[in-house]
Structures are given as structure tokens and as C-alpha cells.
Coordinates of C-alpha atoms in Angstrom, one line a residue:
D216 CA -65.4 -283.7 6.3
A217 CA -63.9 -282.1 9.4
L218 CA -60.7 -280.8 10.7
T219 CA -60.0 -280.3 14.4
G220 CA -56.7 -279.4 16.0
L221 CA -54.3 -276.9 17.5
H222 CA -52.1 -276.5 14.4
G223 CA -52.0 -277.8 10.9
R224 CA -52.7 -277.3 7.2
I225 CA -54.6 -279.5 4.8
L226 CA -54.6 -279.1 1.0
R227 CA -57.0 -280.7 -1.4
D228 CA -57.3 -280.4 -5.2
L229 CA -60.2 -278.3 -6.3
G230 CA -61.0 -279.7 -9.7
T231 CA -63.1 -277.7 -12.2
L232 CA -64.8 -274.4 -11.6
P233 CA -67.3 -273.0 -10.8
C234 CA -67.7 -274.5 -7.3
R235 CA -68.8 -273.5 -3.8
I236 CA -66.9 -274.4 -0.7
S237 CA -68.9 -274.3 2.5
C238 CA -68.1 -275.2 6.1
Q239 CA -68.6 -274.2 9.8
V240 CA -65.8 -272.8 11.8
H241 CA -65.9 -273.1 15.6
H242 CA -63.4 -271.3 17.8
Q243 CA -64.1 -273.4 21.0
N244 CA -61.9 -271.2 23.3
G245 CA -64.5 -268.4 23.4
A246 CA -63.2 -265.6 25.6
K247 CA -60.8 -267.8 27.5
N248 CA -57.8 -266.7 25.5
A249 CA -57.4 -262.9 25.1
D250 CA -54.1 -263.1 23.2
P251 CA -54.9 -261.2 20.0
H252 CA -52.6 -263.5 17.9
S253 CA -53.6 -266.8 19.4
D254 CA -56.4 -268.6 17.6
T255 CA -56.7 -268.4 13.8
A256 CA -58.5 -270.6 11.2
Q257 CA -58.0 -270.0 7.5
I258 CA -60.1 -271.2 4.6
G259 CA -58.8 -270.4 1.1
V260 CA -57.4 -271.3 -2.2
E261 CA -54.0 -271.6 -3.7
L262 CA -53.6 -270.2 -7.2
S263 CA -51.8 -271.6 -10.3
N264 CA -49.4 -268.6 -10.2
G265 CA -48.3 -269.5 -6.6
G266 CA -50.4 -266.9 -4.9
R267 CA -53.3 -267.5 -2.5
I268 CA -56.5 -266.0 -1.2
E269 CA -57.5 -266.7 2.4
L270 CA -60.4 -266.0 4.7
T271 CA -59.0 -265.7 8.2
L272 CA -61.1 -266.0 11.4
S273 CA -59.2 -264.9 14.5
N274 CA -60.4 -265.2 18.1
L275 CA -59.5 -262.0 19.8
G276 CA -60.5 -262.8 23.3
G277 CA -64.1 -263.7 22.6
I278 CA -64.6 -261.7 19.4
I279 CA -64.1 -263.4 16.0
F280 CA -62.3 -261.0 13.7
T281 CA -62.8 -262.0 10.1
T282 CA -60.7 -260.7 7.1
I283 CA -60.1 -262.0 3.6
N284 CA -56.6 -261.4 2.1
S285 CA -54.9 -261.9 -1.2
Y286 CA -51.2 -262.8 -1.3
K287 CA -48.6 -262.9 -4.1
I288 CA -46.3 -265.8 -4.5
G289 CA -43.9 -266.1 -1.6
E290 CA -45.2 -263.0 0.3
E291 CA -46.7 -262.9 3.7
V292 CA -48.1 -259.4 3.5
P293 CA -51.4 -259.2 1.6
Y294 CA -51.7 -256.9 -1.4
H295 CA -55.5 -256.8 -1.0
S296 CA -57.5 -257.1 2.2
Q297 CA -61.2 -256.8 3.1
G298 CA -62.9 -256.6 6.5
P299 CA -63.1 -256.8 9.3
I300 CA -66.4 -258.4 10.1
T301 CA -66.8 -259.3 13.8
F302 CA -68.9 -262.0 15.6
P303 CA -69.1 -263.2 19.2
A304 CA -67.1 -266.4 19.8
G305 CA -68.7 -269.6 21.1
K306 CA -70.8 -270.8 18.2
P307 CA -70.0 -272.3 14.8
I308 CA -69.9 -269.7 12.0
P309 CA -71.0 -270.7 8.5
V310 CA -68.5 -269.8 5.8
T311 CA -69.0 -270.0 2.0
L312 CA -66.4 -269.4 -0.8
T313 CA -67.9 -269.3 -4.3
L314 CA -65.3 -269.7 -7.0
R315 CA -66.2 -268.5 -10.6
D316 CA -63.8 -268.4 -13.5
D317 CA -62.8 -264.8 -12.7
A318 CA -63.7 -264.2 -9.0
L319 CA -64.0 -265.5 -5.5
I320 CA -67.0 -264.4 -3.5
A321 CA -66.9 -265.0 0.3
A322 CA -69.8 -264.9 2.8
V323 CA -69.4 -265.3 6.6
D324 CA -72.5 -266.0 8.7
G325 CA -74.6 -264.9 5.6
N326 CA -72.7 -261.6 5.3
P327 CA -71.2 -261.3 1.8
L328 CA -67.9 -259.7 1.2
S329 CA -67.1 -257.9 -2.1
P330 CA -65.9 -260.2 -4.9
I331 CA -62.2 -260.6 -5.3
A332 CA -60.8 -260.9 -8.9
L333 CA -58.8 -264.1 -9.4
P334 CA -55.4 -263.2 -10.9
A335 CA -54.9 -266.9 -11.8
A336 CA -56.9 -270.2 -11.6
P337 CA -57.5 -271.7 -8.2
T338 CA -55.9 -275.1 -7.9
R339 CA -56.2 -276.3 -4.3
L340 CA -58.4 -275.7 -1.3
C341 CA -56.4 -274.8 1.9
L342 CA -57.6 -275.3 5.5
S343 CA -55.3 -274.3 8.3
A344 CA -55.6 -273.8 12.1
N345 CA -53.1 -272.3 14.4
I346 CA -53.4 -271.9 18.2
K347 CA -50.5 -270.3 20.0
A348 CA -52.4 -270.5 23.3
P349 CA -51.5 -272.3 26.5
A350 CA -51.7 -276.1 26.7
E351 CA -55.2 -276.1 28.1
A352 CA -56.5 -274.4 24.9
L353 CA -59.4 -276.1 23.0
P354 CA -59.0 -276.8 19.3
I355 CA -60.5 -275.0 16.4
E356 CA -63.0 -277.1 14.6
V357 CA -63.8 -276.8 10.9
S358 CA -66.8 -279.1 10.1
A359 CA -69.5 -279.7 7.5
L360 CA -66.9 -279.1 4.8
N361 CA -68.5 -279.4 1.4
V362 CA -67.1 -278.7 -2.1
R363 CA -70.0 -278.6 -4.6
R364 CA -69.7 -278.0 -8.4
L365 CA -71.9 -275.3 -9.8
K366 CA -73.4 -275.0 -13.3

């Protein structure tokens, strides 16, 4: 129930909805790395139409910059974006994605974002980490991962 690393992507089938995905994201580099495009962790879902919705937590030199983005199939520029919400780096941040039949509702450190309409059924959970920092960089840790069915 954890992912630690400098780079990678993990996909897992979601099963039936509704469900709640929860985890803790810890950018261990803190303020060590001020490169604004260095450390990112993404938690999201792939959709049956090939699109995806991702919550991105980026370490911008000690500040965690959080956005949620919706992407169409094959596109890397989001067609819908929310945020940012910012947090100091250095501590695990609780993340929750609640998936209903028609919407995804995200919360970061207890702060809810507006619901996002699901244009298609979510099929897989996606976790990814990417650190473009120097070799001495510490990994991003995603832990306490739980997918729970809701009634």
C-alpha cells in the first residue's frame, strides 16, 4: 500500500463505483530543490473514453502547489483545471478522491475542491511520481493507499 521512488507510474483497476481513494503524499525534499518543475506526484483516474483526471502535487522549492486537471484522450494540456492550493513541504499531505457515478470530488489536507463531472466511467487508478532533481534528491512517497467501496 505504498509507492516510493524518483520516477514511475502504477495503474490498478478500480472496480465498481462509488469508491473513495485515500493516501498520504510526502515530498521528502522540502525546500532543498527550488526547480519549479522538479518534484511531482499525481493521483488520478483513467477514464473509459481514454481521458484522465489527475490531482498533481508539485514541490516548488518548499511549497506544495496542488492542482486537479482533466485531460482528453491523447492530450497533455488540460481542458479543465482547479487550484492552486498551497501547503508547506516537509510533512505528509492527506489526499482523498471520491468517485461517484457522475463526479469526482477531491480533498487535499481536508480542503475540498469543486466536484468534477466525469465524462466517462473511471476504469483505473493511476499513481505517478517524477523527480527531475539532482542525484541526491529524496524520493516522493505515497503511502497509506486505500480504495474503499461506498454504498
